[in-house]
Short mmCIF file of C-alpha atoms and ligand atoms in Angstrom, two decimals:
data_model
loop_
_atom_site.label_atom_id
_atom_site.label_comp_id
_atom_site.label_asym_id
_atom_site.label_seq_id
_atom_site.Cartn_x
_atom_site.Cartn_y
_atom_site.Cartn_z
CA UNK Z 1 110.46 93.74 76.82
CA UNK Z 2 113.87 93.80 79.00
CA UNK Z 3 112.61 93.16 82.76
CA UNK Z 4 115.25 93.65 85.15
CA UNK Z 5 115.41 92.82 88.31
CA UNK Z 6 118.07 92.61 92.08
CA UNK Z 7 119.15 89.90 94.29
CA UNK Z 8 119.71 92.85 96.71
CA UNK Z 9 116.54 93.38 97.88
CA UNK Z 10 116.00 90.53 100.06
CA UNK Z 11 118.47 91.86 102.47
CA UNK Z 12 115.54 94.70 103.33
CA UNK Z 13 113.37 92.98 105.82
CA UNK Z 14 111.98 95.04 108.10
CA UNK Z 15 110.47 93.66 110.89
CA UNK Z 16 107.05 95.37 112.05
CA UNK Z 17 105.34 98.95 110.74
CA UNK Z 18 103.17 101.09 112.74
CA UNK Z 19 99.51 100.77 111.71
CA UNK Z 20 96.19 101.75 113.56
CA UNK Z 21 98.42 102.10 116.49
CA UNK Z 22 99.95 98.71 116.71
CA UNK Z 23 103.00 97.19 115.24
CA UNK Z 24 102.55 95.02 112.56
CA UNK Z 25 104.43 92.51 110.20
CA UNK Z 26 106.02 95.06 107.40
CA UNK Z 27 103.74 95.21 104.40
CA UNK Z 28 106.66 96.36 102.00
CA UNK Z 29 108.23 92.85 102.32
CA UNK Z 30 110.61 90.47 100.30
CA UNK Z 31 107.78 88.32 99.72
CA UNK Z 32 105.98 91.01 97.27
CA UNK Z 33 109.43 91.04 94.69
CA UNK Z 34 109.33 86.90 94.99
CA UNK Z 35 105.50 86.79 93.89
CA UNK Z 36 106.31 89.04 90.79
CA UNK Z 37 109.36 87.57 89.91
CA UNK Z 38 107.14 83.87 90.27
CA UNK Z 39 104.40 85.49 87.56
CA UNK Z 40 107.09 87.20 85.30
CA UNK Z 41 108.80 83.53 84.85
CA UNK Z 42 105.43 82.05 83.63
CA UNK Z 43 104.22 84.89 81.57
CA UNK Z 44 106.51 84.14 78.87
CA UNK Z 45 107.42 88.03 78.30
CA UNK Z 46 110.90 87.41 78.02
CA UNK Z 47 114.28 86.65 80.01
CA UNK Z 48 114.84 87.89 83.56
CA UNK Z 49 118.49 89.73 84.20
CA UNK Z 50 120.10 90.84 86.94
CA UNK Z 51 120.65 94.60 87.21
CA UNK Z 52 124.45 95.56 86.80
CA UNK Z 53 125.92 97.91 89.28
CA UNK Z 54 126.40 101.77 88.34
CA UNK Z 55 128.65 103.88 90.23
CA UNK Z 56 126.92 106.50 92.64
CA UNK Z 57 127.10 109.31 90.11
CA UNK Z 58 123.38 108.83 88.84
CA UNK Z 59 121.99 108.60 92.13
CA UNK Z 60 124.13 111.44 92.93
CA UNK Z 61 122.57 113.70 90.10
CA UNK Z 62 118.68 113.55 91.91
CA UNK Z 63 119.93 112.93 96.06
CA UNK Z 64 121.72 115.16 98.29
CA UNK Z 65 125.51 113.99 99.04
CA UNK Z 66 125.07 114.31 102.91
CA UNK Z 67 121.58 112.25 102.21
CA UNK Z 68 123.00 109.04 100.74
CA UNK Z 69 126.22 108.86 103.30
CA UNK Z 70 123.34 109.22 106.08
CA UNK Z 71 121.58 105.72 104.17
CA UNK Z 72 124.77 103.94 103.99
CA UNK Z 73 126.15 104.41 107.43
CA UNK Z 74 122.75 104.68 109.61
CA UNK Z 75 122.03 101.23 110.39
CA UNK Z 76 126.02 100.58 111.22
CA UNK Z 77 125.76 103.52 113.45
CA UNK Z 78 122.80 102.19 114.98
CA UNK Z 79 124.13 98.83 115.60
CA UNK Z 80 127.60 100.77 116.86
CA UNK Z 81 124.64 102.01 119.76
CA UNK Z 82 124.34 99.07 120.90
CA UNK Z 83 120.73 98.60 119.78
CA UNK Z 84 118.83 96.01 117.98
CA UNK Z 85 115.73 95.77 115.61
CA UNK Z 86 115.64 98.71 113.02
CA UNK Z 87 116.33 102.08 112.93
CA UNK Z 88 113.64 104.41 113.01
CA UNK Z 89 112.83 108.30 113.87
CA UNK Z 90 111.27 109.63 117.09
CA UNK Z 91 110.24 113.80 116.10
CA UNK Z 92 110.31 116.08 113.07
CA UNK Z 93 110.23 119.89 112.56
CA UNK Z 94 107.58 121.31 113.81
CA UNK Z 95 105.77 123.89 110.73
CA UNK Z 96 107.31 127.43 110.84
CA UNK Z 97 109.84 126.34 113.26
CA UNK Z 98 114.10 125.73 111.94
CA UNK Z 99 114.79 123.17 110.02
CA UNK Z 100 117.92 124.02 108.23
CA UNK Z 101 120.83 122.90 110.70
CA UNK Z 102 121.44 118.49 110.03
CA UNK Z 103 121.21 117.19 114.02
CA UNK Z 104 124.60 115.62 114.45
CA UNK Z 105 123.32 112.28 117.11
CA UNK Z 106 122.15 110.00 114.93
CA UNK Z 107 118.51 109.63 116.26
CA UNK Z 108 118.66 113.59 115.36
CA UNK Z 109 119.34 112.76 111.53
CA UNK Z 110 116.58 110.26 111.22
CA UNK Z 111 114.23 112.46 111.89
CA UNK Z 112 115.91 115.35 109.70
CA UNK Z 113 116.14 112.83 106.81
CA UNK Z 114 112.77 111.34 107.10
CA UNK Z 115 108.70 112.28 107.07
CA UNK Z 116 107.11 109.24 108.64
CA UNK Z 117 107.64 106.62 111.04
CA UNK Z 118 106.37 103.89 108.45
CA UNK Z 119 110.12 103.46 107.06
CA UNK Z 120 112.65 101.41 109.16
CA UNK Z 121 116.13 101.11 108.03
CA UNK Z 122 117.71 97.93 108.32
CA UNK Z 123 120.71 96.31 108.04
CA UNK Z 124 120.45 95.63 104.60
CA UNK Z 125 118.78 98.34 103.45
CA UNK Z 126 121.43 100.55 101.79
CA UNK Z 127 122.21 97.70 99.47
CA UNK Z 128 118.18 96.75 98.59
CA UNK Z 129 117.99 100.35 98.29
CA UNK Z 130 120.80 100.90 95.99
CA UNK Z 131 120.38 97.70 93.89
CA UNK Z 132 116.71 98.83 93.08
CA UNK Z 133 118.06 102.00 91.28
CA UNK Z 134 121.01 99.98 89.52
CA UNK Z 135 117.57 98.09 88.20
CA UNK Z 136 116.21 101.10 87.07
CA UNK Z 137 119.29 102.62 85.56
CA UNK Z 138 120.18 98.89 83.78
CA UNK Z 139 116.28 99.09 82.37
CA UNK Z 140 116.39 103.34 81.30
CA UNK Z 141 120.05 102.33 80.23
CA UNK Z 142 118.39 99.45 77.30
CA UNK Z 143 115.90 102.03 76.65
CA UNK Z 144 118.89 104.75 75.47
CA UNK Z 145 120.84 102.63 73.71
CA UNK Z 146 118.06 102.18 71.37
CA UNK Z 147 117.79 98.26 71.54
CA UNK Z 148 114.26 98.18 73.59
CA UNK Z 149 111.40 100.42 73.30
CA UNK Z 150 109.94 98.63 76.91
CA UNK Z 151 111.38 97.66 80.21
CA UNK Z 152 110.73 96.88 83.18
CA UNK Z 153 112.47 97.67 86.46
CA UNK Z 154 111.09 95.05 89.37
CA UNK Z 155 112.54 97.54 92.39
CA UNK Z 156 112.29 97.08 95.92
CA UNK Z 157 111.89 99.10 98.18
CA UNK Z 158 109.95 101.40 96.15
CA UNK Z 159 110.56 104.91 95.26
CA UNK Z 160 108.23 107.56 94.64
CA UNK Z 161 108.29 109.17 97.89
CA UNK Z 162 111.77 109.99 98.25
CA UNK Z 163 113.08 113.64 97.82
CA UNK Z 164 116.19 115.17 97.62
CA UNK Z 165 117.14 114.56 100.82
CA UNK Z 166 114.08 112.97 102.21
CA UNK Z 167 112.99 109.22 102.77
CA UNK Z 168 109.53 107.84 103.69
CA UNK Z 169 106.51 106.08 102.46
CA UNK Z 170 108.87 102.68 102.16
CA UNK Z 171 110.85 104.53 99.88
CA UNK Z 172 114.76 105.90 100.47
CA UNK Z 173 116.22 106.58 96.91
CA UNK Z 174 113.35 107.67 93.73
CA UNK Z 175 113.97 105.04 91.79
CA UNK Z 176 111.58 106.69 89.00
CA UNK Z 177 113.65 110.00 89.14
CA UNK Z 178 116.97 108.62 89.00
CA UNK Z 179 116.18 107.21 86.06
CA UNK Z 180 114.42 110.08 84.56
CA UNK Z 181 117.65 112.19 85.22
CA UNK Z 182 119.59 109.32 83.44
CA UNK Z 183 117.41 109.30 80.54
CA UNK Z 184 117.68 113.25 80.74
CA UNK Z 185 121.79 113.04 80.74
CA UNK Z 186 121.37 110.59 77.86
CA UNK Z 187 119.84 112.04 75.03
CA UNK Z 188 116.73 112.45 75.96
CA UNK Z 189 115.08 116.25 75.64
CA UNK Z 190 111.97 115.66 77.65
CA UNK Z 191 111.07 112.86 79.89
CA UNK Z 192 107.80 112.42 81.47
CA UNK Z 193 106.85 110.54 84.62
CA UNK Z 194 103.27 108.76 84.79
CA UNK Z 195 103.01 107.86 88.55
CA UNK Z 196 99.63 104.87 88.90
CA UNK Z 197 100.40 104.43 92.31
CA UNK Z 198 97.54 104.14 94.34
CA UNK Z 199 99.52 106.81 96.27
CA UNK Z 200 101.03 110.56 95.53
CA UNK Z 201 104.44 110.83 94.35
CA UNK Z 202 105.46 113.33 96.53
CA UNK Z 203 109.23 112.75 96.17
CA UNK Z 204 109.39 112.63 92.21
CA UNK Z 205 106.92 115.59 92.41
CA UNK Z 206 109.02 117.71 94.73
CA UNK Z 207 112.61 116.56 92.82
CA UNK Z 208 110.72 118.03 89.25
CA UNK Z 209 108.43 120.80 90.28
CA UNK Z 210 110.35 123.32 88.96
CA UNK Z 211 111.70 121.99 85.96
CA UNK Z 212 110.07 121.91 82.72
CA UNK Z 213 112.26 118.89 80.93
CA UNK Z 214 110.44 116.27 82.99
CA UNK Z 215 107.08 116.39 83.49
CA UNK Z 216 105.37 114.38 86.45
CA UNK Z 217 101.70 112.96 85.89
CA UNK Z 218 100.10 111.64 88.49
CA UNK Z 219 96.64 109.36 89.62
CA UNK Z 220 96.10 108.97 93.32
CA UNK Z 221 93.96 108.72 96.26
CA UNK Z 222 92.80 112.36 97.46
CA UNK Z 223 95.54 113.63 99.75
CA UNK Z 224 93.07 114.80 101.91
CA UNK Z 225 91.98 111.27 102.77
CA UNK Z 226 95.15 109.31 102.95
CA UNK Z 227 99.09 108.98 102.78
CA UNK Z 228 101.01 111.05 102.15
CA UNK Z 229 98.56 113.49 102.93
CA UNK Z 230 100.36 116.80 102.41
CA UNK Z 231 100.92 116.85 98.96
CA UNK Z 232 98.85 115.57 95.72
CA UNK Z 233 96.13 117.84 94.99
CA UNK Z 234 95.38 119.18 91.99
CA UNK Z 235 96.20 122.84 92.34
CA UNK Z 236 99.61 121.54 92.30
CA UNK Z 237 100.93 122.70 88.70
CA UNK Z 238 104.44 123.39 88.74
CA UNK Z 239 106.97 126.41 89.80
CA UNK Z 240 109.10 128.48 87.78
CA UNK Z 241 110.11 127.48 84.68
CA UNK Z 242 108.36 123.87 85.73
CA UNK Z 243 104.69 126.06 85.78
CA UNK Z 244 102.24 123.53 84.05
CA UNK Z 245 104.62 120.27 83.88
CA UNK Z 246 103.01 118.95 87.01
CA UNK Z 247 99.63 117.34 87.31
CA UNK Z 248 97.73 115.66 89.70
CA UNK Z 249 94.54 113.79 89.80
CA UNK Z 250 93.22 113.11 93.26
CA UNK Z 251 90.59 110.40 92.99
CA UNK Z 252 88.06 109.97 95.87
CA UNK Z 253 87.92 106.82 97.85
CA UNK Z 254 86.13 103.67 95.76
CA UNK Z 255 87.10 104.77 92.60
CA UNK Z 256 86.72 101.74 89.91
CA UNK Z 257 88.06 101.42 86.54
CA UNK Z 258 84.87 104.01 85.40
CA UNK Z 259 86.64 106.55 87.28
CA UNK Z 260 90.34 105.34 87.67
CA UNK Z 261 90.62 104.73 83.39
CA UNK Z 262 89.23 108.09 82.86
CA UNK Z 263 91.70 109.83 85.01
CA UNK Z 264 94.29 107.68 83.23
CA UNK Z 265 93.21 108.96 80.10
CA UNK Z 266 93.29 112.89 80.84
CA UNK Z 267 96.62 112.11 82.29
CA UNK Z 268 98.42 110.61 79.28
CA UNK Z 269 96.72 113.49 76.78
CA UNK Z 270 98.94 115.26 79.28
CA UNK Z 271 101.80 113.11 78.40
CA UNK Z 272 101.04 112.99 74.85
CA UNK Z 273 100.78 116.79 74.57
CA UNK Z 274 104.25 117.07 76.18
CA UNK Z 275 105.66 115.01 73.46
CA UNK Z 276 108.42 113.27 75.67
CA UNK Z 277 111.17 110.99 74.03
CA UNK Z 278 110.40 108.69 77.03
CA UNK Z 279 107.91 107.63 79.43
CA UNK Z 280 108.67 106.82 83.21
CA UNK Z 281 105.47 104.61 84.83
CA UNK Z 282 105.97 104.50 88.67
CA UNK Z 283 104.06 101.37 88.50
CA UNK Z 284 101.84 100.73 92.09
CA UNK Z 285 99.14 98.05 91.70
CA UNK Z 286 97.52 98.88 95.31
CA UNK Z 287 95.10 100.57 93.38
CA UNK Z 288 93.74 96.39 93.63
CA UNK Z 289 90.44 96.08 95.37
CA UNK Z 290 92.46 93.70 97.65
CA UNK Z 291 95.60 95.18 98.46
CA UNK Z 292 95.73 96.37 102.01
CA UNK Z 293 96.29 99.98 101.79
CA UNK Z 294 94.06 100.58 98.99
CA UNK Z 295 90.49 102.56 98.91
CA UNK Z 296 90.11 102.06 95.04
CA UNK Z 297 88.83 99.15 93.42
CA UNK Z 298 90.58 97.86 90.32
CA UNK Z 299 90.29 94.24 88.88
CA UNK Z 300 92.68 92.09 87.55
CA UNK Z 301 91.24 92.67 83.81
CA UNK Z 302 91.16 96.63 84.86
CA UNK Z 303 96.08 96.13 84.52
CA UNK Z 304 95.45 94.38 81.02
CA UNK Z 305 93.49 98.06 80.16
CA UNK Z 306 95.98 100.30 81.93
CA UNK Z 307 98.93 98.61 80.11
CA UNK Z 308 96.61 99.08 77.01
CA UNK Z 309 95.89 102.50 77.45
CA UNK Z 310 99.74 103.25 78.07
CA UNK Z 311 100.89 101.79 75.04
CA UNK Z 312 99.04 104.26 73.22
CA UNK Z 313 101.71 106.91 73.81
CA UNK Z 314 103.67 105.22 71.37
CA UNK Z 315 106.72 106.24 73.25
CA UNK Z 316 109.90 104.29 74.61
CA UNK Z 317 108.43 103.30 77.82
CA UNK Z 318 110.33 102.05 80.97
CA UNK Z 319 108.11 100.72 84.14
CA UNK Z 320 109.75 100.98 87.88
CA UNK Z 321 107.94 98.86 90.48
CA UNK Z 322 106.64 101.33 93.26
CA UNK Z 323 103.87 99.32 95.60
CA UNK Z 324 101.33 96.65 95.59
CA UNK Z 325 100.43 94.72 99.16
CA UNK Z 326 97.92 92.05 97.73
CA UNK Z 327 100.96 89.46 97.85
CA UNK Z 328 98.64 86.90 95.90
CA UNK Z 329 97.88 88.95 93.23
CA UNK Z 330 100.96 91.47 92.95
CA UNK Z 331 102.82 89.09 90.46
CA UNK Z 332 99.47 88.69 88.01
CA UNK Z 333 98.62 91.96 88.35
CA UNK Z 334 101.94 93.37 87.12
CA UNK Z 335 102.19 90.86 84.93
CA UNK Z 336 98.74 92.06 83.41
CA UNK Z 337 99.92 95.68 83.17
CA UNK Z 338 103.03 94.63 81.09
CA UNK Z 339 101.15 92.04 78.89
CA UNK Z 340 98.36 94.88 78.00
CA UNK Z 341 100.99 97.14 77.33
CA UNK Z 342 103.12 94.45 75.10
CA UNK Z 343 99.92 92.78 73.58
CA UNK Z 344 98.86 96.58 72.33
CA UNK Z 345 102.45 98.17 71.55
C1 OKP S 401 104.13 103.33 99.62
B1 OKP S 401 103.79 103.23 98.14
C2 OKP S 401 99.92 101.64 107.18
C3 OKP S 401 100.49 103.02 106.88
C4 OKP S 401 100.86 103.13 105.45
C5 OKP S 401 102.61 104.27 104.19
C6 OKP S 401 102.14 103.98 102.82
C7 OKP S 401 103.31 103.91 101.90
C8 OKP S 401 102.94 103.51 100.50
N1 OKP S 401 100.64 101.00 108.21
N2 OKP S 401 101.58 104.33 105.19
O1 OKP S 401 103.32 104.41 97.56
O2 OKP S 401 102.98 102.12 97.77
ZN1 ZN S 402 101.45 103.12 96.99
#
């Protein structure tokens, strides 16, 4: 299995998140990427590489131009304020009201560009953000060439809930799509995207809705319970020509492997019946009874079965780290999903 990973992600360290109304140490933190990288080097699954650096032309084919010269010059032109700490948004649209027209101060376009106040931009951000999707792009790239049928993408900060032109949720560029889009501009017909996040995809869901070459599967807490709350329900099947290449499965709060592995099962007959030349897992362990932000309670054993289960698709299969905030048991966790998936492949 090629596992890929970037020094460049150290450099995003937020400080402090909102949470229960108080500021509190940053869950999405350089610590989680150290604790995986720790397990990956004993589990004996094979070398570790650096990613290699792509020009912006893939990133370019799933993100808005204006978006991505917002991410690389925000926390400059926050700095150029005068101000310290990170750089985060103060208001957003309100529904029905205008939101067409970019704000041109710059506390204007973090709130255009953004949909929570859960996602500070720092100093090194930009570069974390952008050496996350070289990882995924170095990873779909092995897959294309022929020479792997796994990989494994360790990215941080995650991805899934970016949009076009939208970041949030810890997440600025969709890791998971821009590498879908590569695999898409590189021979591959269909692509589908298995999100096991213990959150909604909303960003890779909203990039692919109406498309019908990349189809977005997806196993979540019910989005009428918990982040990112507006989108994720299972009436959610696609526009367009993307009509039925979208679906979610909203899973109440305490769901255990009983409920969590049957879900994952209707959602790769999905997958299977789509017959994709690849498969994209946006791969979130805080579906772990200990992680943090997590309702759902999944054992360690539970990631050996999901891996399992995944390898049944028999397909070219490339994982993208999304989240996972149970620092002690990230690395074995992940490890677990990639050793199921290896041990059954
Ligand atoms: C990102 B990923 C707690 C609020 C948490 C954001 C959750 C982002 C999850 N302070 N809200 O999908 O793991
Ligand atoms: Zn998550």
């Amino acid at each position: 299995m090629k596992l890929i990973c970037s020094d460049q992600h150290r450099g995003h360290d937020a400080l402090y998140e909102f949470n229960r109304g108080r500021l509190i140490p940053a869950l999405e933190s350089p610590a989680r990427a150290a604790a995986i990288l720790g397990a990956l080097g004993e589990a004996g699954l094979g070398a570790i590489e650096l990613a290699e650096s792509f020009d912006l032309a893939p990133i370019l084919r799933v993100h808005r131009h204006d978006y991505v010269a917002f991410l690389q010059g925000a926390h400059a032109e926050w700095s150029a304020l005068g101000r310290g700490g990170d750089a985060l948004p103060l208001a957003w649209p309100v529904r029905g009201l205008r939101d067409d027209r970019v704000p041109r101060s710059l506390d204007g376009r973090l709130s255009y560009y953004s949909f929570d106040i859960g996602t500070p931009i720092t100093a090194g951000t930009w570069t974390a953000a952008k050496g996350a999707a070289d990882a995924a792009l170095t990873a779909a790239r092995s897959l294309c060439s022929g020479r792997e049928s796994s990989a494994f993408s360790l990215c941080r900060p995650p991805g899934h809930h970016a949009a076009f032109d939208c970041y949030g949720g810890y997440c600025f560029l969709n890791n998971a799509a821009i590498a879908a889009q590569y695999l898409r501009d590189h021979g591959s017909d269909r692509v589908a995207v298995l999100d096991v996040d213990y959150h909604h995809g909303n960003g890779t869901q909203h990039i692919f809705y109406q498309r019908n070459d990349v189809l977005f599967a997806s196993i979540h807490a019910d989005p009428a319970t918990d982040f990112p709350y507006f989108l994720g329900y299972a009436d959610e099947t696609g526009a367009g020509a993307g009509a039925g290449c979208n679906h979610n499965f909203p899973l109440a709060a305490g769901a255990d492997w009983a409920a969590w592995g049957a879900a994952l099962d209707a959602a790769c007959r999905r997958v299977d019946a789509f017959a994709p030349d690849a498969v994209i897992v946006s791969l979130g362990v805080d579906t772990f009874r200990g992680d943090p932000l997590s309702s759902f309670l999944l054992e360690g054993d539970d990631y050996l079965r999901m891996g399992a289960r995944i390898a049944l698709l028999a397909r070219p299969t490339l994982f993208v780290l999304e989240g996972g905030y149970a620092v002690d048991e990230i690395g074995c966790n992940v490890v677990n999903v990639l050793r199921g998936h290896a041990d059954a492949a």
